[in-house]
Amino acid sequence: MKESHLGLRILLAVLAVVALITADLRFNSLEKTRAVLDTAATPLVWIADIPARLGAWQNKHIHSRARLLEERERLQRENLLLKGRSMQMSSLQAENVRLRGLLNSTAMLRSDVLVAELIGVSPDPVRHQLVLNKGARDGVYVGQPLIDADGLMGQVVDVGEVTSRVLLLTDSTHAIPVQVNRNGVRAIAEGTGALDTLDVLHVSTTTDIKPGDLLVSSGLGGRFPVGYPVAEVMAVEHDPGQSFATIRARPSAAINRSRHVLLVFVDAAGDSPPLPRES
């Protein structure tokens, strides 16, 4: 009995559905109802689509972040490379300026010279010595003067086959005969152990010497040729109780900055040999 009632209900439902479909096809009688149901279901459809939208947004965000990180790393590498090249260019430009200065100084020299490069310094902070990349096979000899683009730096004190060691003017054991370029007053410039200071000795308190005077090599002693810039007078102090003035001077050469230098060949008389005459 119950099964017959259930079958009857299903049959009635099917007939009702068929009737509704037929009526909708012929008369569009369910159009408004369908529109209302579609409107009511729209929020549910949107909510159901949220996980998919979130997944797509997350994937896009992750890929965008990865691309940005990769781009940032690339730009950082390029920036580092450009900075390195810039520093190298600055160094090369400065070295070019120094080499031009050396070339200009050689053009004014009436002597034979040898270009050398600094390859080492003395590990002893008290001794002001340099090691050059030229030695006996290049003709370097003990006592040979060393200059840069600005003035005298020192002299060779030891020669190896391919290197040589130089004692700087500023070493406390070094002294050089000088004269005031303005009036020819003679003195001795002695190293103090400081790279920026020389003591000028044996100048009486009545001597005409003043700050700003240029001291050049006098050629006495036969080791250094005449006329090379040595130092500029910085301070002159006169003590009434002393026979000699206290004079400090600053080396003309870039003692602690020069990388390329010139070794000057001097003859036995202490003069720079003249350039050969043109035939």
PDB file of C-alpha atoms in Angstrom:
ATOM      1  CA  MET A   1       0.000   0.000   0.000  1.00  0.00           C
ATOM      2  CA  LYS A   2       2.796   2.376   0.931  1.00  0.00           C
ATOM      3  CA  GLU A   3       4.719   1.526  -2.227  1.00  0.00           C
ATOM      4  CA  SER A   4       1.666   2.393  -4.390  1.00  0.00           C
ATOM      5  CA  HIS A   5       1.360   5.771  -2.635  1.00  0.00           C
ATOM      6  CA  LEU A   6       5.087   6.466  -3.197  1.00  0.00           C
ATOM      7  CA  GLY A   7       4.832   5.580  -6.869  1.00  0.00           C
ATOM      8  CA  LEU A   8       1.789   7.805  -7.235  1.00  0.00           C
ATOM      9  CA  ARG A   9       3.664  10.721  -5.661  1.00  0.00           C
ATOM     10  CA  ILE A  10       6.615  10.296  -7.966  1.00  0.00           C
ATOM     11  CA  LEU A  11       4.308  10.143 -10.963  1.00  0.00           C
ATOM     12  CA  LEU A  12       2.534  13.306  -9.883  1.00  0.00           C
ATOM     13  CA  ALA A  13       5.868  15.076  -9.367  1.00  0.00           C
ATOM     14  CA  VAL A  14       7.079  14.067 -12.802  1.00  0.00           C
ATOM     15  CA  LEU A  15       3.827  15.232 -14.378  1.00  0.00           C
ATOM     16  CA  ALA A  16       4.100  18.544 -12.519  1.00  0.00           C
ATOM     17  CA  VAL A  17       7.643  19.066 -13.735  1.00  0.00           C
ATOM     18  CA  VAL A  18       6.661  18.242 -17.304  1.00  0.00           C
ATOM     19  CA  ALA A  19       3.733  20.631 -17.063  1.00  0.00           C
ATOM     20  CA  LEU A  20       5.951  23.422 -15.723  1.00  0.00           C
ATOM     21  CA  ILE A  21       8.539  22.888 -18.431  1.00  0.00           C
ATOM     22  CA  THR A  22       5.863  22.859 -21.131  1.00  0.00           C
ATOM     23  CA  ALA A  23       4.280  26.016 -19.749  1.00  0.00           C
ATOM     24  CA  ASP A  24       7.679  27.744 -19.523  1.00  0.00           C
ATOM     25  CA  LEU A  25       8.577  26.828 -23.066  1.00  0.00           C
ATOM     26  CA  ARG A  26       5.261  28.032 -24.480  1.00  0.00           C
ATOM     27  CA  PHE A  27       4.398  30.984 -22.283  1.00  0.00           C
ATOM     28  CA  ASN A  28       7.674  31.906 -20.356  1.00  0.00           C
ATOM     29  CA  SER A  29       5.598  31.723 -17.227  1.00  0.00           C
ATOM     30  CA  LEU A  30       8.611  30.913 -14.986  1.00  0.00           C
ATOM     31  CA  GLU A  31      10.919  33.661 -16.263  1.00  0.00           C
ATOM     32  CA  LYS A  32      10.362  35.956 -13.296  1.00  0.00           C
ATOM     33  CA  THR A  33      10.695  33.088 -10.849  1.00  0.00           C
ATOM     34  CA  ARG A  34      13.966  31.990 -12.497  1.00  0.00           C
ATOM     35  CA  ALA A  35      15.315  35.540 -12.368  1.00  0.00           C
ATOM     36  CA  VAL A  36      14.519  35.795  -8.673  1.00  0.00           C
ATOM     37  CA  LEU A  37      16.225  32.491  -7.981  1.00  0.00           C
ATOM     38  CA  ASP A  38      19.283  33.503 -10.027  1.00  0.00           C
ATOM     39  CA  THR A  39      19.540  36.755  -8.094  1.00  0.00           C
ATOM     40  CA  ALA A  40      19.203  34.938  -4.790  1.00  0.00           C
ATOM     41  CA  ALA A  41      21.854  32.401  -5.780  1.00  0.00           C
ATOM     42  CA  THR A  42      24.441  34.964  -6.984  1.00  0.00           C
ATOM     43  CA  PRO A  43      26.008  35.571  -3.518  1.00  0.00           C
ATOM     44  CA  LEU A  44      26.281  31.828  -3.012  1.00  0.00           C
ATOM     45  CA  VAL A  45      28.050  31.423  -6.353  1.00  0.00           C
ATOM     46  CA  TRP A  46      30.432  34.295  -5.499  1.00  0.00           C
ATOM     47  CA  ILE A  47      31.160  32.802  -2.068  1.00  0.00           C
ATOM     48  CA  ALA A  48      31.797  29.407  -3.610  1.00  0.00           C
ATOM     49  CA  ASP A  49      34.291  31.026  -6.011  1.00  0.00           C
ATOM     50  CA  ILE A  50      36.262  32.761  -3.250  1.00  0.00           C
ATOM     51  CA  PRO A  51      38.749  29.881  -2.647  1.00  0.00           C
ATOM     52  CA  ALA A  52      39.585  29.745  -6.354  1.00  0.00           C
ATOM     53  CA  ARG A  53      40.039  33.525  -6.483  1.00  0.00           C
ATOM     54  CA  LEU A  54      42.249  33.463  -3.388  1.00  0.00           C
ATOM     55  CA  GLY A  55      44.356  30.682  -4.868  1.00  0.00           C
ATOM     56  CA  ALA A  56      44.843  32.571  -8.115  1.00  0.00           C
ATOM     57  CA  TRP A  57      45.732  35.797  -6.266  1.00  0.00           C
ATOM     58  CA  GLN A  58      48.190  33.959  -4.029  1.00  0.00           C
ATOM     59  CA  ASN A  59      49.891  32.284  -6.969  1.00  0.00           C
ATOM     60  CA  LYS A  60      50.152  35.596  -8.795  1.00  0.00           C
ATOM     61  CA  HIS A  61      51.501  37.335  -5.686  1.00  0.00           C
ATOM     62  CA  ILE A  62      54.089  34.593  -5.063  1.00  0.00           C
ATOM     63  CA  HIS A  63      55.306  34.701  -8.648  1.00  0.00           C
ATOM     64  CA  SER A  64      55.414  38.517  -8.612  1.00  0.00           C
ATOM     65  CA  ARG A  65      57.389  38.508  -5.349  1.00  0.00           C
ATOM     66  CA  ALA A  66      59.805  35.927  -6.739  1.00  0.00           C
ATOM     67  CA  ARG A  67      60.331  38.029  -9.863  1.00  0.00           C
ATOM     68  CA  LEU A  68      60.872  41.152  -7.763  1.00  0.00           C
ATOM     69  CA  LEU A  69      63.412  39.388  -5.543  1.00  0.00           C
ATOM     70  CA  GLU A  70      65.233  38.044  -8.576  1.00  0.00           C
ATOM     71  CA  GLU A  71      65.231  41.493 -10.185  1.00  0.00           C
ATOM     72  CA  ARG A  72      66.512  43.073  -6.988  1.00  0.00           C
ATOM     73  CA  GLU A  73      69.368  40.570  -6.744  1.00  0.00           C
ATOM     74  CA  ARG A  74      70.254  41.196 -10.380  1.00  0.00           C
ATOM     75  CA  LEU A  75      70.266  44.959  -9.866  1.00  0.00           C
ATOM     76  CA  GLN A  76      72.376  44.587  -6.727  1.00  0.00           C
ATOM     77  CA  ARG A  77      74.928  42.515  -8.646  1.00  0.00           C
ATOM     78  CA  GLU A  78      75.007  45.037 -11.479  1.00  0.00           C
ATOM     79  CA  ASN A  79      75.331  47.912  -9.009  1.00  0.00           C
ATOM     80  CA  LEU A  80      78.241  46.191  -7.253  1.00  0.00           C
ATOM     81  CA  LEU A  81      79.915  45.514 -10.593  1.00  0.00           C
ATOM     82  CA  LEU A  82      79.469  49.122 -11.705  1.00  0.00           C
ATOM     83  CA  LYS A  83      80.845  50.412  -8.402  1.00  0.00           C
ATOM     84  CA  GLY A  84      83.867  48.160  -8.757  1.00  0.00           C
ATOM     85  CA  ARG A  85      84.462  49.379 -12.289  1.00  0.00           C
ATOM     86  CA  SER A  86      83.980  52.966 -11.164  1.00  0.00           C
ATOM     87  CA  MET A  87      86.564  52.562  -8.411  1.00  0.00           C
ATOM     88  CA  GLN A  88      88.957  50.948 -10.862  1.00  0.00           C
ATOM     89  CA  MET A  89      88.412  53.775 -13.346  1.00  0.00           C
ATOM     90  CA  SER A  90      89.074  56.350 -10.609  1.00  0.00           C
ATOM     91  CA  SER A  91      92.268  54.536  -9.668  1.00  0.00           C
ATOM     92  CA  LEU A  92      93.383  54.301 -13.299  1.00  0.00           C
ATOM     93  CA  GLN A  93      92.585  57.966 -13.848  1.00  0.00           C
ATOM     94  CA  ALA A  94      94.635  58.992 -10.816  1.00  0.00           C
ATOM     95  CA  GLU A  95      97.498  56.757 -11.946  1.00  0.00           C
ATOM     96  CA  ASN A  96      97.303  58.304 -15.408  1.00  0.00           C
ATOM     97  CA  VAL A  97      97.635  61.768 -13.867  1.00  0.00           C
ATOM     98  CA  ARG A  98     100.693  60.637 -11.887  1.00  0.00           C
ATOM     99  CA  LEU A  99     102.284  59.103 -14.976  1.00  0.00           C
ATOM    100  CA  ARG A 100     101.645  62.281 -16.947  1.00  0.00           C
ATOM    101  CA  GLY A 101     103.394  64.187 -14.179  1.00  0.00           C
ATOM    102  CA  LEU A 102     106.365  61.859 -14.466  1.00  0.00           C
ATOM    103  CA  LEU A 103     106.462  62.299 -18.229  1.00  0.00           C
ATOM    104  CA  ASN A 104     106.405  66.063 -17.807  1.00  0.00           C
ATOM    105  CA  SER A 105     109.248  65.888 -15.301  1.00  0.00           C
ATOM    106  CA  THR A 106     111.365  63.711 -17.595  1.00  0.00           C
ATOM    107  CA  ALA A 107     110.857  66.209 -20.399  1.00  0.00           C
ATOM    108  CA  MET A 108     112.489  68.882 -18.232  1.00  0.00           C
ATOM    109  CA  LEU A 109     115.379  66.702 -17.010  1.00  0.00           C
ATOM    110  CA  ARG A 110     118.774  66.999 -18.645  1.00  0.00           C
ATOM    111  CA  SER A 111     119.676  63.461 -17.576  1.00  0.00           C
ATOM    112  CA  ASP A 112     119.131  59.774 -18.197  1.00  0.00           C
ATOM    113  CA  VAL A 113     116.380  58.320 -16.061  1.00  0.00           C
ATOM    114  CA  LEU A 114     114.773  54.960 -15.413  1.00  0.00           C
ATOM    115  CA  VAL A 115     111.096  54.585 -14.562  1.00  0.00           C
ATOM    116  CA  ALA A 116     110.519  52.265 -11.598  1.00  0.00           C
ATOM    117  CA  GLU A 117     107.503  51.084  -9.653  1.00  0.00           C
ATOM    118  CA  LEU A 118     107.091  50.765  -5.898  1.00  0.00           C
ATOM    119  CA  ILE A 119     106.503  47.111  -4.961  1.00  0.00           C
ATOM    120  CA  GLY A 120     107.079  47.168  -1.211  1.00  0.00           C
ATOM    121  CA  VAL A 121     107.726  49.222   1.913  1.00  0.00           C
ATOM    122  CA  SER A 122     109.802  48.535   4.986  1.00  0.00           C
ATOM    123  CA  PRO A 123     107.831  46.715   7.713  1.00  0.00           C
ATOM    124  CA  ASP A 124     109.741  48.753  10.288  1.00  0.00           C
ATOM    125  CA  PRO A 125     107.723  51.956  10.907  1.00  0.00           C
ATOM    126  CA  VAL A 126     110.866  53.735  12.108  1.00  0.00           C
ATOM    127  CA  ARG A 127     112.777  53.156   8.877  1.00  0.00           C
ATOM    128  CA  HIS A 128     111.479  54.993   5.810  1.00  0.00           C
ATOM    129  CA  GLN A 129     112.498  52.620   3.026  1.00  0.00           C
ATOM    130  CA  LEU A 130     110.907  51.450  -0.225  1.00  0.00           C
ATOM    131  CA  VAL A 131     111.478  48.474  -2.515  1.00  0.00           C
ATOM    132  CA  LEU A 132     111.512  49.093  -6.279  1.00  0.00           C
ATOM    133  CA  ASN A 133     111.110  46.685  -9.184  1.00  0.00           C
ATOM    134  CA  LYS A 134     114.443  47.672 -10.767  1.00  0.00           C
ATOM    135  CA  GLY A 135     117.851  46.278  -9.891  1.00  0.00           C
ATOM    136  CA  ALA A 136     121.411  45.721 -11.037  1.00  0.00           C
ATOM    137  CA  ARG A 137     120.431  44.282 -14.398  1.00  0.00           C
ATOM    138  CA  ASP A 138     118.680  47.603 -15.128  1.00  0.00           C
ATOM    139  CA  GLY A 139     121.792  49.603 -14.212  1.00  0.00           C
ATOM    140  CA  VAL A 140     120.636  50.696 -10.744  1.00  0.00           C
ATOM    141  CA  TYR A 141     123.497  51.487  -8.349  1.00  0.00           C
ATOM    142  CA  VAL A 142     123.947  52.355  -4.667  1.00  0.00           C
ATOM    143  CA  GLY A 143     123.617  56.095  -4.052  1.00  0.00           C
ATOM    144  CA  GLN A 144     121.428  56.678  -7.118  1.00  0.00           C
ATOM    145  CA  PRO A 145     118.936  59.540  -6.564  1.00  0.00           C
ATOM    146  CA  LEU A 146     115.217  58.864  -6.671  1.00  0.00           C
ATOM    147  CA  ILE A 147     112.609  61.461  -7.682  1.00  0.00           C
ATOM    148  CA  ASP A 148     108.909  61.667  -8.419  1.00  0.00           C
ATOM    149  CA  ALA A 149     106.999  64.287 -10.397  1.00  0.00           C
ATOM    150  CA  ASP A 150     107.394  66.846  -7.592  1.00  0.00           C
ATOM    151  CA  GLY A 151     110.900  66.470  -6.227  1.00  0.00           C
ATOM    152  CA  LEU A 152     113.632  64.350  -4.642  1.00  0.00           C
ATOM    153  CA  MET A 153     112.495  61.339  -2.646  1.00  0.00           C
ATOM    154  CA  GLY A 154     115.726  59.704  -1.518  1.00  0.00           C
ATOM    155  CA  GLN A 155     118.558  57.464  -2.700  1.00  0.00           C
ATOM    156  CA  VAL A 156     119.257  53.800  -3.384  1.00  0.00           C
ATOM    157  CA  VAL A 157     121.001  52.052  -0.469  1.00  0.00           C
ATOM    158  CA  ASP A 158     120.893  48.417  -1.575  1.00  0.00           C
ATOM    159  CA  VAL A 159     120.767  46.788  -5.012  1.00  0.00           C
ATOM    160  CA  GLY A 160     119.687  43.264  -5.909  1.00  0.00           C
ATOM    161  CA  GLU A 161     119.571  41.662  -9.314  1.00  0.00           C
ATOM    162  CA  VAL A 162     115.960  42.648 -10.054  1.00  0.00           C
ATOM    163  CA  THR A 163     114.997  44.900  -7.108  1.00  0.00           C
ATOM    164  CA  SER A 164     116.507  47.729  -5.113  1.00  0.00           C
ATOM    165  CA  ARG A 165     115.934  49.359  -1.730  1.00  0.00           C
ATOM    166  CA  VAL A 166     115.613  53.122  -1.304  1.00  0.00           C
ATOM    167  CA  LEU A 167     116.154  55.280   1.774  1.00  0.00           C
ATOM    168  CA  LEU A 168     113.726  58.218   1.840  1.00  0.00           C
ATOM    169  CA  LEU A 169     114.641  61.816   2.681  1.00  0.00           C
ATOM    170  CA  THR A 170     112.383  61.662   5.719  1.00  0.00           C
ATOM    171  CA  ASP A 171     114.266  58.795   7.389  1.00  0.00           C
ATOM    172  CA  SER A 172     115.950  59.994  10.572  1.00  0.00           C
ATOM    173  CA  THR A 173     119.337  58.746   9.310  1.00  0.00           C
ATOM    174  CA  HIS A 174     119.187  60.650   6.028  1.00  0.00           C
ATOM    175  CA  ALA A 175     120.596  64.111   5.298  1.00  0.00           C
ATOM    176  CA  ILE A 176     121.028  66.062   2.058  1.00  0.00           C
ATOM    177  CA  PRO A 177     122.852  69.336   1.245  1.00  0.00           C
ATOM    178  CA  VAL A 178     120.371  71.971   0.082  1.00  0.00           C
ATOM    179  CA  GLN A 179     120.232  75.635  -0.763  1.00  0.00           C
ATOM    180  CA  VAL A 180     117.504  78.247  -0.737  1.00  0.00           C
ATOM    181  CA  ASN A 181     116.390  78.652  -4.322  1.00  0.00           C
ATOM    182  CA  ARG A 182     115.716  82.354  -3.791  1.00  0.00           C
ATOM    183  CA  ASN A 183     119.162  83.432  -2.603  1.00  0.00           C
ATOM    184  CA  GLY A 184     121.482  80.403  -2.609  1.00  0.00           C
ATOM    185  CA  VAL A 185     121.836  80.101   1.186  1.00  0.00           C
ATOM    186  CA  ARG A 186     123.188  76.626   1.974  1.00  0.00           C
ATOM    187  CA  ALA A 187     121.965  74.246   4.658  1.00  0.00           C
ATOM    188  CA  ILE A 188     121.409  70.576   5.466  1.00  0.00           C
ATOM    189  CA  ALA A 189     117.939  69.003   5.295  1.00  0.00           C
ATOM    190  CA  GLU A 190     117.700  66.100   7.704  1.00  0.00           C
ATOM    191  CA  GLY A 191     114.954  63.510   8.097  1.00  0.00           C
ATOM    192  CA  THR A 192     112.874  63.541  11.264  1.00  0.00           C
ATOM    193  CA  GLY A 193     111.146  60.169  11.014  1.00  0.00           C
ATOM    194  CA  ALA A 194     107.906  61.918  10.026  1.00  0.00           C
ATOM    195  CA  LEU A 195     106.784  61.657   6.411  1.00  0.00           C
ATOM    196  CA  ASP A 196     105.783  65.314   6.222  1.00  0.00           C
ATOM    197  CA  THR A 197     108.670  67.034   8.003  1.00  0.00           C
ATOM    198  CA  LEU A 198     112.373  67.743   7.509  1.00  0.00           C
ATOM    199  CA  ASP A 199     114.697  69.643   9.845  1.00  0.00           C
ATOM    200  CA  VAL A 200     116.842  72.328   8.184  1.00  0.00           C
ATOM    201  CA  LEU A 201     120.162  72.549  10.025  1.00  0.00           C
ATOM    202  CA  HIS A 202     123.142  74.889  10.252  1.00  0.00           C
ATOM    203  CA  VAL A 203     121.268  78.084   9.402  1.00  0.00           C
ATOM    204  CA  SER A 204     122.229  81.010  11.603  1.00  0.00           C
ATOM    205  CA  THR A 205     119.576  83.181  13.184  1.00  0.00           C
ATOM    206  CA  THR A 206     120.612  86.110  10.995  1.00  0.00           C
ATOM    207  CA  THR A 207     120.253  84.225   7.706  1.00  0.00           C
ATOM    208  CA  ASP A 208     117.672  85.382   5.173  1.00  0.00           C
ATOM    209  CA  ILE A 209     115.281  82.431   5.103  1.00  0.00           C
ATOM    210  CA  LYS A 210     111.515  82.462   5.550  1.00  0.00           C
ATOM    211  CA  PRO A 211     108.410  80.290   5.252  1.00  0.00           C
ATOM    212  CA  GLY A 212     107.552  79.550   1.640  1.00  0.00           C
ATOM    213  CA  ASP A 213     111.174  79.405   0.475  1.00  0.00           C
ATOM    214  CA  LEU A 214     111.943  76.479  -1.819  1.00  0.00           C
ATOM    215  CA  LEU A 215     114.916  74.323  -0.886  1.00  0.00           C
ATOM    216  CA  VAL A 216     116.687  72.582  -3.772  1.00  0.00           C
ATOM    217  CA  SER A 217     119.604  70.168  -3.887  1.00  0.00           C
ATOM    218  CA  SER A 218     122.924  72.030  -3.882  1.00  0.00           C
ATOM    219  CA  GLY A 219     124.990  69.264  -5.490  1.00  0.00           C
ATOM    220  CA  LEU A 220     127.600  69.348  -2.712  1.00  0.00           C
ATOM    221  CA  GLY A 221     128.908  65.901  -1.867  1.00  0.00           C
ATOM    222  CA  GLY A 222     128.509  64.675  -5.423  1.00  0.00           C
ATOM    223  CA  ARG A 223     125.590  62.343  -4.744  1.00  0.00           C
ATOM    224  CA  PHE A 224     122.583  64.458  -5.690  1.00  0.00           C
ATOM    225  CA  PRO A 225     122.576  66.632  -8.820  1.00  0.00           C
ATOM    226  CA  VAL A 226     122.005  70.367  -8.497  1.00  0.00           C
ATOM    227  CA  GLY A 227     118.605  71.999  -8.616  1.00  0.00           C
ATOM    228  CA  TYR A 228     116.112  69.289  -7.695  1.00  0.00           C
ATOM    229  CA  PRO A 229     113.262  70.451  -5.405  1.00  0.00           C
ATOM    230  CA  VAL A 230     113.699  69.008  -1.926  1.00  0.00           C
ATOM    231  CA  ALA A 231     111.328  70.816   0.425  1.00  0.00           C
ATOM    232  CA  GLU A 232     109.413  73.991   1.193  1.00  0.00           C
ATOM    233  CA  VAL A 233     110.157  75.932   4.374  1.00  0.00           C
ATOM    234  CA  MET A 234     107.148  75.818   6.686  1.00  0.00           C
ATOM    235  CA  ALA A 235     108.338  77.463   9.897  1.00  0.00           C
ATOM    236  CA  VAL A 236     111.356  79.474  11.080  1.00  0.00           C
ATOM    237  CA  GLU A 237     111.958  80.088  14.796  1.00  0.00           C
ATOM    238  CA  HIS A 238     114.693  82.343  16.145  1.00  0.00           C
ATOM    239  CA  ASP A 239     115.830  81.664  19.711  1.00  0.00           C
ATOM    240  CA  PRO A 240     117.924  84.561  21.084  1.00  0.00           C
ATOM    241  CA  GLY A 241     120.019  82.106  23.074  1.00  0.00           C
ATOM    242  CA  GLN A 242     120.882  79.911  20.101  1.00  0.00           C
ATOM    243  CA  SER A 243     123.282  80.452  17.208  1.00  0.00           C
ATOM    244  CA  PHE A 244     121.131  78.581  14.706  1.00  0.00           C
ATOM    245  CA  ALA A 245     117.471  78.950  13.806  1.00  0.00           C
ATOM    246  CA  THR A 246     114.981  76.116  14.215  1.00  0.00           C
ATOM    247  CA  ILE A 247     113.578  75.481  10.754  1.00  0.00           C
ATOM    248  CA  ARG A 248     111.014  72.933   9.627  1.00  0.00           C
ATOM    249  CA  ALA A 249     110.282  72.109   5.994  1.00  0.00           C
ATOM    250  CA  ARG A 250     107.811  69.923   4.118  1.00  0.00           C
ATOM    251  CA  PRO A 251     109.140  67.539   1.423  1.00  0.00           C
ATOM    252  CA  SER A 252     108.280  68.533  -2.135  1.00  0.00           C
ATOM    253  CA  ALA A 253     107.872  64.915  -3.264  1.00  0.00           C
ATOM    254  CA  ALA A 254     104.749  62.908  -2.490  1.00  0.00           C
ATOM    255  CA  ILE A 255     106.686  60.672  -0.125  1.00  0.00           C
ATOM    256  CA  ASN A 256     103.780  58.492   0.980  1.00  0.00           C
ATOM    257  CA  ARG A 257     101.726  58.592  -2.234  1.00  0.00           C
ATOM    258  CA  SER A 258     103.994  58.086  -5.233  1.00  0.00           C
ATOM    259  CA  ARG A 259     103.789  54.683  -6.914  1.00  0.00           C
ATOM    260  CA  HIS A 260     105.830  55.333 -10.052  1.00  0.00           C
ATOM    261  CA  VAL A 261     109.198  57.052  -9.606  1.00  0.00           C
ATOM    262  CA  LEU A 262     112.332  57.942 -11.565  1.00  0.00           C
ATOM    263  CA  LEU A 263     115.867  56.768 -10.886  1.00  0.00           C
ATOM    264  CA  VAL A 264     118.315  59.450 -12.064  1.00  0.00           C
ATOM    265  CA  PHE A 265     121.723  58.504 -13.475  1.00  0.00           C
ATOM    266  CA  VAL A 266     124.387  60.931 -12.229  1.00  0.00           C
ATOM    267  CA  ASP A 267     127.994  61.171 -13.443  1.00  0.00           C
ATOM    268  CA  ALA A 268     131.025  61.082 -11.171  1.00  0.00           C
ATOM    269  CA  ALA A 269     131.049  64.864 -10.800  1.00  0.00           C
ATOM    270  CA  GLY A 270     127.595  64.819  -9.288  1.00  0.00           C
ATOM    271  CA  ASP A 271     125.925  66.327 -12.319  1.00  0.00           C
ATOM    272  CA  SER A 272     123.150  64.928 -14.439  1.00  0.00           C
ATOM    273  CA  PRO A 273     124.598  64.036 -17.851  1.00  0.00           C
ATOM    274  CA  PRO A 274     123.258  66.311 -20.590  1.00  0.00           C
ATOM    275  CA  LEU A 275     121.004  65.035 -23.306  1.00  0.00           C
ATOM    276  CA  PRO A 276     122.898  64.084 -26.492  1.00  0.00           C
ATOM    277  CA  ARG A 277     123.069  66.781 -29.118  1.00  0.00           C
ATOM    278  CA  GLU A 278     121.022  66.390 -32.251  1.00  0.00           C
ATOM    279  CA  SER A 279     123.132  65.662 -35.327  1.00  0.00           C
TER     280      SER A 279
END
